[in-house]
Amino acid sequence: MSNIILDKIIGSHSQRELKRIQPLVSRIESLHDAMGALSDEELAGKTVEFRKRLADGETLDDLLPEAYAAVREGAKRALGMEPFRVQLIGGIILHQGRIAEMKTGEGKTLVATLPCYLNALEGKGVHVVTVNDYLAKRDSEWMGQVYRFMRLTVGVVLNSMTSDERREAYKCDITYITNNELGFDYLRDNMAIYKEQLVLRDLNYAIIDEVDSILIDEARTPLIISGQSGKSTKIYEACDILAKQMTRGEDQGEYSKMDAIMGIEQEETGDFIVNEKDKLVNLTAQGVDKVEKFFHLENLADPDNIEIQHCMELALRANSLMQRDHDYIVKDDQVLIVDEFTGRVMPGRRYSDGLHQAIEAKEHVKVKQESKTLATITFQNFFNKYAKKAGMTGTALTEAREFEEIYGMDVVEIPTNKPVIRVDHQDAVYKTKKEKLHAVVEEVKACHEKGQPILVGTITIEASEELSALLKKEGIQHNVLNAKFHELEAQIVAQAGQHGAVTIATNMAGRGTDIKLDEEARAAGGLFIVGTERHEARRIDNQLRGRSGRQGDPGESRFYISLEDDLMRLFGSERMIGIFNALGIPEGQEIHHKALTKAIESAQKKIEINNFGIRKNLLDYDQVMNEQREIIYKERRRVLNGDSMRETIYKMITDITESAVETSLGEDSDPAGWDLKELNELLLPVIPIQPVTLDRIAEKTRKGVQQQLKEEAVKLYEAKEAEFPEAEAIRELERVVLLRVVDEKWMNHIDDMDQLRQGIGVQAYAQRDPLVEYKIAGYDMFNEMSSNIQEETIRVLMHVRVEQKVEREQVAKVTGTNKDDSEPRQPVKRMQKKIYPNDPCPCGSGKKYKNCHGKGIV
């Protein structure tokens, strides 16, 4: 389906939905005078009344008109701000669990108070999710005045907070939080070893601000909590030395189906070939020879050499595709990632899969040890756990299909309160980057001379610094935002609409902050937006444009593009660019052609489709893990809730016994053919019953053996239970052992699945679907892990002694996360029974306690 047809469908869908809710909006507005006549006390008392009516059987939808009218009046009294009709429409869309697309400056922050108030009446908690700590804190304090006036509690969760502070914030009716903090709290809760450590309540209702940024842009990277891996870092340095000695081959054109049919072979040159479009690097036959000689290998393709293959590919990617001051910066002997969408430096975040180590080796800074994944989840799977979720942004329509397919949320375009009168000029296209930058500087000079404020949006930090240097030469005073400090950046962006202001900013810097014009700026034509390059996603361009022309203000926008820009170079039509190059256009002349504008839009659509494919693929793979994660987390939660695990343990005992009998006795009905030696080897180390011999088997059938051994195993465990003076002591022991074993096996399983995922691509060479193969192998690995959990749990419980201490412990130390640099939450300590240095360790390792844990007498 073409994008034009899709846009028309979405547009008509929005019109239909808006028409449908108009009567509801009119009902809210009809209550305006009645709410206005109430005293502050009576208005605030409406919250108690609404909660009682909910308890008596009314629904949130029944209460919506009155609740919205009440909180609308509350906002007027607490803030002096009364939501417009279009804002009421946005509030209804959010309550319905959909995405409201509202243009910049239309007051999305205030809109959120309407559904927040209504849904908070249930007492199950509402989460307002923002992109950074600054916005979470600002909005919780600002809008918190409305909620407190209406007698609701408001909390905010910030990166620096402790577990206790987080828990209190989540207990509030409404909690403001960033997507990263929320996701990591969920993962940490599912690594907790006591119920007291949990901070989150159930995931009830979330309103996601800047929903496209969180659910689209951020969704390409899963959340990861990691621990230390024992892997050496020397291999990265060795591979980097070789990568720097290798020669890049000529880029190869697209290999079409017709080429394959005609038997045309592409000639490889150099040691490796780079595919910049797909960000891939492949060794040539010549390159493979060099690697084999360097590492003294007979065959690089041998499975034993997979680590060298992987690290070599990473070293070539780091040297050929990852650019300093574009993808990352080097500061204080550290490699820091730059967010491709916001231009922000992200301390604490690291590339996964060894790429960060490869870049560290390339830049000759200390190569940090590779981490081991302890817990992980994608944003797609995390936010889909909410009972209801909604989103708001200025730009969602271009991704409407993805929101519908992945999240089950449709997009409704909300009309503006006042018509948008901003003038969006046609793109100015130049042959070279140098000519383009010269034109941008001339535009800035022209605007500056007449006092018109101008905001120049760049894609990278490097581009903003280059442009800043050119403006300094011209003596034009300006502010540069490299998006390092959210609070400072918000203040500078807010001033960007002042008369004569010149601001250079990465496209997303200061998002969520309104740019207000002063009267002189308005008279000079309003804010002029200059884009120095088209972004990969049309949304980001639209966001930059949307900074100007808020609430009916005047404004202008224009993008400056060169044929050398990455977007045109990689995704533009080679034939068309060749034509323009052949025309011999004089230097500095602007190129006007409809075909160019079409090519730019076409290139962006290509990338959007490609990026959607990447995110969909990530979700498809994570879906396998998600099903397994649900099973494990559900079992863990039963343990944390203090449920009795007795039935589970007895089922494990019978399952292990049945499995051992089936494996060793097979289908053979003749007892003479039974392998009792194998049966004893499988069963006795786990369940220490009397050795199995033919003499002591009463009924000599496979079913008879199973029944007899199950009864013996159950009796043995019942005897173990009787050794404990109190029943609760063994119940807690079962929970401790099960929790420890599950965590240990699950963390190893996550790592194994990660390794499987990295190598599964080779299945495509065998004409197999890698995803299908991943699902099959993942299912088998999960079953194997489940069996190992059963065996290990029962083995420890069957060999336990009464005087041992019963205490839960974290099985792995958390060293960090991939998306923040916060300290891991501290576990709660709980001592129960005594254990002495020479006692066997309850972890089942077979070592003495003093050797295993080194704690001595407690």
Short mmCIF file of N, CA, C and O in Angstrom, two decimals, residues 262-336:
data_model
loop_
_atom_site.label_atom_id
_atom_site.label_comp_id
_atom_site.label_asym_id
_atom_site.label_seq_id
_atom_site.Cartn_x
_atom_site.Cartn_y
_atom_site.Cartn_z
N MET A 262 21.71 -14.26 -14.87
CA MET A 262 22.68 -14.15 -15.98
C MET A 262 24.05 -14.73 -15.62
O MET A 262 24.94 -14.80 -16.46
N GLY A 263 24.19 -15.13 -14.34
CA GLY A 263 25.46 -15.73 -13.91
C GLY A 263 26.59 -14.72 -13.78
O GLY A 263 27.76 -15.07 -13.86
N ILE A 264 26.23 -13.45 -13.58
CA ILE A 264 27.26 -12.41 -13.42
C ILE A 264 27.83 -12.50 -12.01
O ILE A 264 27.11 -12.49 -11.02
N GLU A 265 29.15 -12.62 -11.92
CA GLU A 265 29.80 -12.70 -10.61
C GLU A 265 30.44 -11.36 -10.27
O GLU A 265 31.02 -10.70 -11.12
N GLN A 266 30.30 -10.96 -8.98
CA GLN A 266 30.91 -9.71 -8.54
C GLN A 266 32.35 -9.99 -8.11
O GLN A 266 32.60 -10.90 -7.33
N GLU A 267 33.26 -9.17 -8.63
CA GLU A 267 34.67 -9.36 -8.27
C GLU A 267 34.97 -8.64 -6.96
O GLU A 267 34.62 -7.47 -6.79
N GLU A 268 35.60 -9.37 -6.04
CA GLU A 268 35.96 -8.78 -4.75
C GLU A 268 37.36 -8.18 -4.84
O GLU A 268 38.26 -8.76 -5.47
N THR A 269 37.52 -7.02 -4.21
CA THR A 269 38.85 -6.42 -4.12
C THR A 269 39.14 -6.15 -2.66
O THR A 269 38.23 -6.07 -1.84
N GLY A 270 40.42 -6.00 -2.34
CA GLY A 270 40.81 -5.68 -0.96
C GLY A 270 40.60 -6.85 -0.01
O GLY A 270 40.32 -7.98 -0.40
N ASP A 271 40.72 -6.53 1.32
CA ASP A 271 40.61 -7.56 2.36
C ASP A 271 39.20 -7.66 2.94
O ASP A 271 38.84 -8.67 3.53
N PHE A 272 38.45 -6.58 2.82
CA PHE A 272 37.07 -6.60 3.34
C PHE A 272 36.23 -5.59 2.57
O PHE A 272 36.76 -4.64 1.98
N ILE A 273 34.92 -5.83 2.58
CA ILE A 273 33.98 -4.93 1.88
C ILE A 273 33.00 -4.38 2.90
O ILE A 273 32.50 -5.12 3.76
N VAL A 274 32.71 -3.08 2.80
CA VAL A 274 31.80 -2.41 3.74
C VAL A 274 30.48 -2.11 3.04
O VAL A 274 30.47 -1.57 1.94
N ASN A 275 29.39 -2.49 3.69
CA ASN A 275 28.06 -2.13 3.21
C ASN A 275 27.52 -1.07 4.18
O ASN A 275 27.04 -1.39 5.26
N GLU A 276 27.66 0.20 3.78
CA GLU A 276 27.28 1.30 4.69
C GLU A 276 25.77 1.37 4.93
O GLU A 276 25.32 1.78 6.00
N LYS A 277 24.98 0.97 3.91
CA LYS A 277 23.53 1.03 4.06
C LYS A 277 23.06 0.15 5.20
O LYS A 277 22.28 0.56 6.05
N ASP A 278 23.53 -1.10 5.20
CA ASP A 278 23.08 -2.06 6.23
C ASP A 278 24.04 -2.15 7.40
O ASP A 278 23.87 -2.98 8.29
N LYS A 279 25.11 -1.31 7.36
CA LYS A 279 26.12 -1.28 8.44
C LYS A 279 26.74 -2.66 8.66
O LYS A 279 26.81 -3.17 9.77
N LEU A 280 27.18 -3.28 7.56
CA LEU A 280 27.78 -4.62 7.62
C LEU A 280 29.19 -4.59 7.05
O LEU A 280 29.51 -3.77 6.18
N VAL A 281 30.05 -5.50 7.54
CA VAL A 281 31.41 -5.65 7.03
C VAL A 281 31.63 -7.13 6.74
O VAL A 281 31.30 -7.97 7.58
N ASN A 282 32.16 -7.44 5.55
CA ASN A 282 32.43 -8.84 5.20
C ASN A 282 33.86 -9.00 4.73
O ASN A 282 34.35 -8.19 3.93
N LEU A 283 34.51 -10.05 5.21
CA LEU A 283 35.87 -10.36 4.76
C LEU A 283 35.83 -10.95 3.35
O LEU A 283 34.91 -11.70 3.01
N THR A 284 36.82 -10.61 2.53
CA THR A 284 36.96 -11.24 1.21
C THR A 284 37.84 -12.49 1.40
O THR A 284 38.38 -12.73 2.50
N ALA A 285 38.01 -13.26 0.34
CA ALA A 285 38.87 -14.47 0.41
C ALA A 285 40.29 -14.05 0.81
O ALA A 285 40.96 -14.72 1.60
N GLN A 286 40.75 -12.91 0.25
CA GLN A 286 42.09 -12.40 0.57
C GLN A 286 42.18 -12.03 2.05
O GLN A 286 43.18 -12.31 2.73
N GLY A 287 41.12 -11.44 2.58
CA GLY A 287 41.07 -11.05 3.98
C GLY A 287 41.08 -12.25 4.91
O GLY A 287 41.74 -12.24 5.95
N VAL A 288 40.35 -13.29 4.53
CA VAL A 288 40.32 -14.53 5.33
C VAL A 288 41.72 -15.12 5.44
O VAL A 288 42.16 -15.54 6.52
N ASP A 289 42.47 -15.11 4.31
CA ASP A 289 43.86 -15.62 4.32
C ASP A 289 44.72 -14.84 5.32
O ASP A 289 45.50 -15.42 6.08
N LYS A 290 44.55 -13.51 5.32
CA LYS A 290 45.35 -12.67 6.23
C LYS A 290 45.06 -13.00 7.69
O LYS A 290 45.97 -13.05 8.52
N VAL A 291 43.75 -13.19 8.01
CA VAL A 291 43.36 -13.50 9.39
C VAL A 291 43.94 -14.85 9.80
O VAL A 291 44.46 -15.00 10.92
N GLU A 292 43.87 -15.83 8.91
CA GLU A 292 44.39 -17.18 9.22
C GLU A 292 45.91 -17.14 9.47
O GLU A 292 46.40 -17.79 10.40
N LYS A 293 46.63 -16.33 8.67
CA LYS A 293 48.09 -16.22 8.86
C LYS A 293 48.41 -15.51 10.17
O LYS A 293 49.29 -15.91 10.91
N PHE A 294 47.67 -14.43 10.46
CA PHE A 294 47.93 -13.62 11.65
C PHE A 294 47.72 -14.43 12.93
O PHE A 294 48.51 -14.34 13.87
N PHE A 295 46.63 -15.22 12.96
CA PHE A 295 46.31 -15.99 14.17
C PHE A 295 46.78 -17.45 14.09
O PHE A 295 46.46 -18.25 14.97
N HIS A 296 47.55 -17.79 13.02
CA HIS A 296 48.07 -19.15 12.83
C HIS A 296 46.93 -20.19 12.86
O HIS A 296 46.97 -21.15 13.63
N LEU A 297 45.93 -19.97 12.00
CA LEU A 297 44.78 -20.88 11.94
C LEU A 297 44.82 -21.66 10.64
O LEU A 297 45.28 -21.16 9.61
N GLU A 298 44.30 -22.89 10.68
CA GLU A 298 44.18 -23.67 9.45
C GLU A 298 42.93 -23.27 8.67
O GLU A 298 42.93 -23.17 7.46
N ASN A 299 41.83 -23.06 9.42
CA ASN A 299 40.55 -22.74 8.77
C ASN A 299 39.75 -21.78 9.66
O ASN A 299 39.28 -22.18 10.72
N LEU A 300 39.59 -20.53 9.22
CA LEU A 300 38.86 -19.53 10.01
C LEU A 300 37.40 -19.93 10.22
O LEU A 300 36.79 -19.61 11.23
N ALA A 301 36.84 -20.66 9.24
CA ALA A 301 35.42 -21.04 9.32
C ALA A 301 35.16 -22.18 10.31
O ALA A 301 33.99 -22.51 10.58
N ASP A 302 36.22 -22.77 10.87
CA ASP A 302 36.04 -23.85 11.84
C ASP A 302 35.27 -23.32 13.05
O ASP A 302 35.54 -22.22 13.53
N PRO A 303 34.28 -24.10 13.57
CA PRO A 303 33.49 -23.64 14.73
C PRO A 303 34.33 -23.21 15.93
O PRO A 303 33.92 -22.36 16.70
N ASP A 304 35.52 -23.82 16.09
CA ASP A 304 36.39 -23.45 17.22
C ASP A 304 36.89 -22.01 17.11
O ASP A 304 37.34 -21.43 18.10
N ASN A 305 36.86 -21.46 15.89
CA ASN A 305 37.39 -20.11 15.68
C ASN A 305 36.31 -19.03 15.61
O ASN A 305 36.55 -17.93 15.14
N ILE A 306 35.11 -19.37 16.08
CA ILE A 306 33.97 -18.43 15.96
C ILE A 306 34.22 -17.12 16.71
O ILE A 306 33.80 -16.05 16.27
N GLU A 307 34.95 -17.21 17.83
CA GLU A 307 35.22 -16.00 18.61
C GLU A 307 36.14 -15.05 17.85
O GLU A 307 35.93 -13.84 17.82
N ILE A 308 37.16 -15.60 17.18
CA ILE A 308 38.08 -14.77 16.39
C ILE A 308 37.32 -14.15 15.21
O ILE A 308 37.48 -12.97 14.92
N GLN A 309 36.47 -14.95 14.56
CA GLN A 309 35.63 -14.43 13.45
C GLN A 309 34.83 -13.22 13.93
O GLN A 309 34.81 -12.17 13.29
N HIS A 310 34.16 -13.40 15.07
CA HIS A 310 33.27 -12.37 15.62
C HIS A 310 34.06 -11.11 15.98
O HIS A 310 33.67 -10.00 15.61
N CYS A 311 35.18 -11.28 16.68
CA CYS A 311 35.98 -10.12 17.12
C CYS A 311 36.63 -9.40 15.93
O CYS A 311 36.78 -8.18 15.95
N MET A 312 36.98 -10.17 14.90
CA MET A 312 37.57 -9.57 13.70
C MET A 312 36.54 -8.69 12.98
O MET A 312 36.84 -7.57 12.55
N GLU A 313 35.34 -9.20 12.91
CA GLU A 313 34.26 -8.43 12.27
C GLU A 313 33.99 -7.15 13.07
O GLU A 313 33.80 -6.07 12.50
N LEU A 314 34.00 -7.26 14.41
CA LEU A 314 33.78 -6.09 15.26
C LEU A 314 34.89 -5.04 15.07
O LEU A 314 34.62 -3.85 15.02
N ALA A 315 36.14 -5.52 14.97
CA ALA A 315 37.27 -4.59 14.80
C ALA A 315 37.15 -3.84 13.47
O ALA A 315 37.40 -2.63 13.41
N LEU A 316 36.73 -4.53 12.42
CA LEU A 316 36.55 -3.88 11.11
C LEU A 316 35.38 -2.90 11.14
O LEU A 316 35.45 -1.82 10.56
N ARG A 317 34.31 -3.27 11.84
CA ARG A 317 33.16 -2.36 11.98
C ARG A 317 33.56 -1.10 12.74
O ARG A 317 33.21 0.01 12.37
N ALA A 318 34.31 -1.31 13.84
CA ALA A 318 34.75 -0.18 14.67
C ALA A 318 35.61 0.79 13.86
O ALA A 318 35.48 2.01 13.99
N ASN A 319 36.48 0.25 13.01
CA ASN A 319 37.40 1.09 12.24
C ASN A 319 36.78 1.68 10.97
O ASN A 319 37.22 2.73 10.50
N SER A 320 35.74 1.01 10.41
CA SER A 320 35.20 1.46 9.12
C SER A 320 33.84 2.14 9.22
O SER A 320 33.51 2.97 8.39
N LEU A 321 33.04 1.76 10.20
CA LEU A 321 31.66 2.26 10.26
C LEU A 321 31.38 3.19 11.44
O LEU A 321 30.49 4.02 11.37
N MET A 322 32.11 3.01 12.55
CA MET A 322 31.84 3.81 13.74
C MET A 322 32.74 5.05 13.75
O MET A 322 33.97 4.93 13.78
N GLN A 323 32.12 6.23 13.67
CA GLN A 323 32.88 7.47 13.55
C GLN A 323 32.95 8.22 14.88
O GLN A 323 31.93 8.41 15.53
N ARG A 324 34.16 8.64 15.20
CA ARG A 324 34.36 9.46 16.40
C ARG A 324 33.67 10.82 16.22
O ARG A 324 33.66 11.36 15.11
N ASP A 325 33.06 11.34 17.28
CA ASP A 325 32.30 12.60 17.28
C ASP A 325 31.01 12.53 16.47
O ASP A 325 30.36 13.55 16.25
N HIS A 326 30.67 11.34 16.01
CA HIS A 326 29.38 11.15 15.32
C HIS A 326 28.60 10.08 16.07
O HIS A 326 27.52 10.31 16.59
N ASP A 327 29.21 8.88 16.15
CA ASP A 327 28.57 7.78 16.88
C ASP A 327 28.98 7.76 18.35
O ASP A 327 28.25 7.24 19.20
N TYR A 328 30.16 8.29 18.64
CA TYR A 328 30.67 8.28 20.02
C TYR A 328 31.70 9.39 20.17
O TYR A 328 32.18 9.96 19.18
N ILE A 329 32.01 9.73 21.45
CA ILE A 329 33.11 10.65 21.71
C ILE A 329 34.07 9.96 22.69
O ILE A 329 33.68 9.00 23.36
N VAL A 330 35.29 10.44 22.75
CA VAL A 330 36.26 9.92 23.72
C VAL A 330 36.55 11.01 24.73
O VAL A 330 36.94 12.12 24.38
N LYS A 331 36.28 10.70 26.00
CA LYS A 331 36.45 11.69 27.06
C LYS A 331 36.92 10.99 28.34
O LYS A 331 36.36 9.95 28.69
N ASP A 332 37.93 11.53 29.00
CA ASP A 332 38.45 10.96 30.26
C ASP A 332 38.77 9.47 30.11
O ASP A 332 38.40 8.65 30.95
N ASP A 333 39.45 9.12 29.00
CA ASP A 333 39.87 7.74 28.75
C ASP A 333 38.68 6.77 28.66
O ASP A 333 38.78 5.61 29.00
N GLN A 334 37.55 7.31 28.22
CA GLN A 334 36.35 6.47 28.07
C GLN A 334 35.69 6.73 26.72
O GLN A 334 35.73 7.85 26.22
N VAL A 335 35.08 5.69 26.16
CA VAL A 335 34.28 5.85 24.94
C VAL A 335 32.83 6.05 25.37
O VAL A 335 32.25 5.18 26.04
N LEU A 336 32.25 7.20 25.03
CA LEU A 336 30.87 7.52 25.40
C LEU A 336 30.00 7.56 24.16
O LEU A 336 30.34 8.21 23.17
#
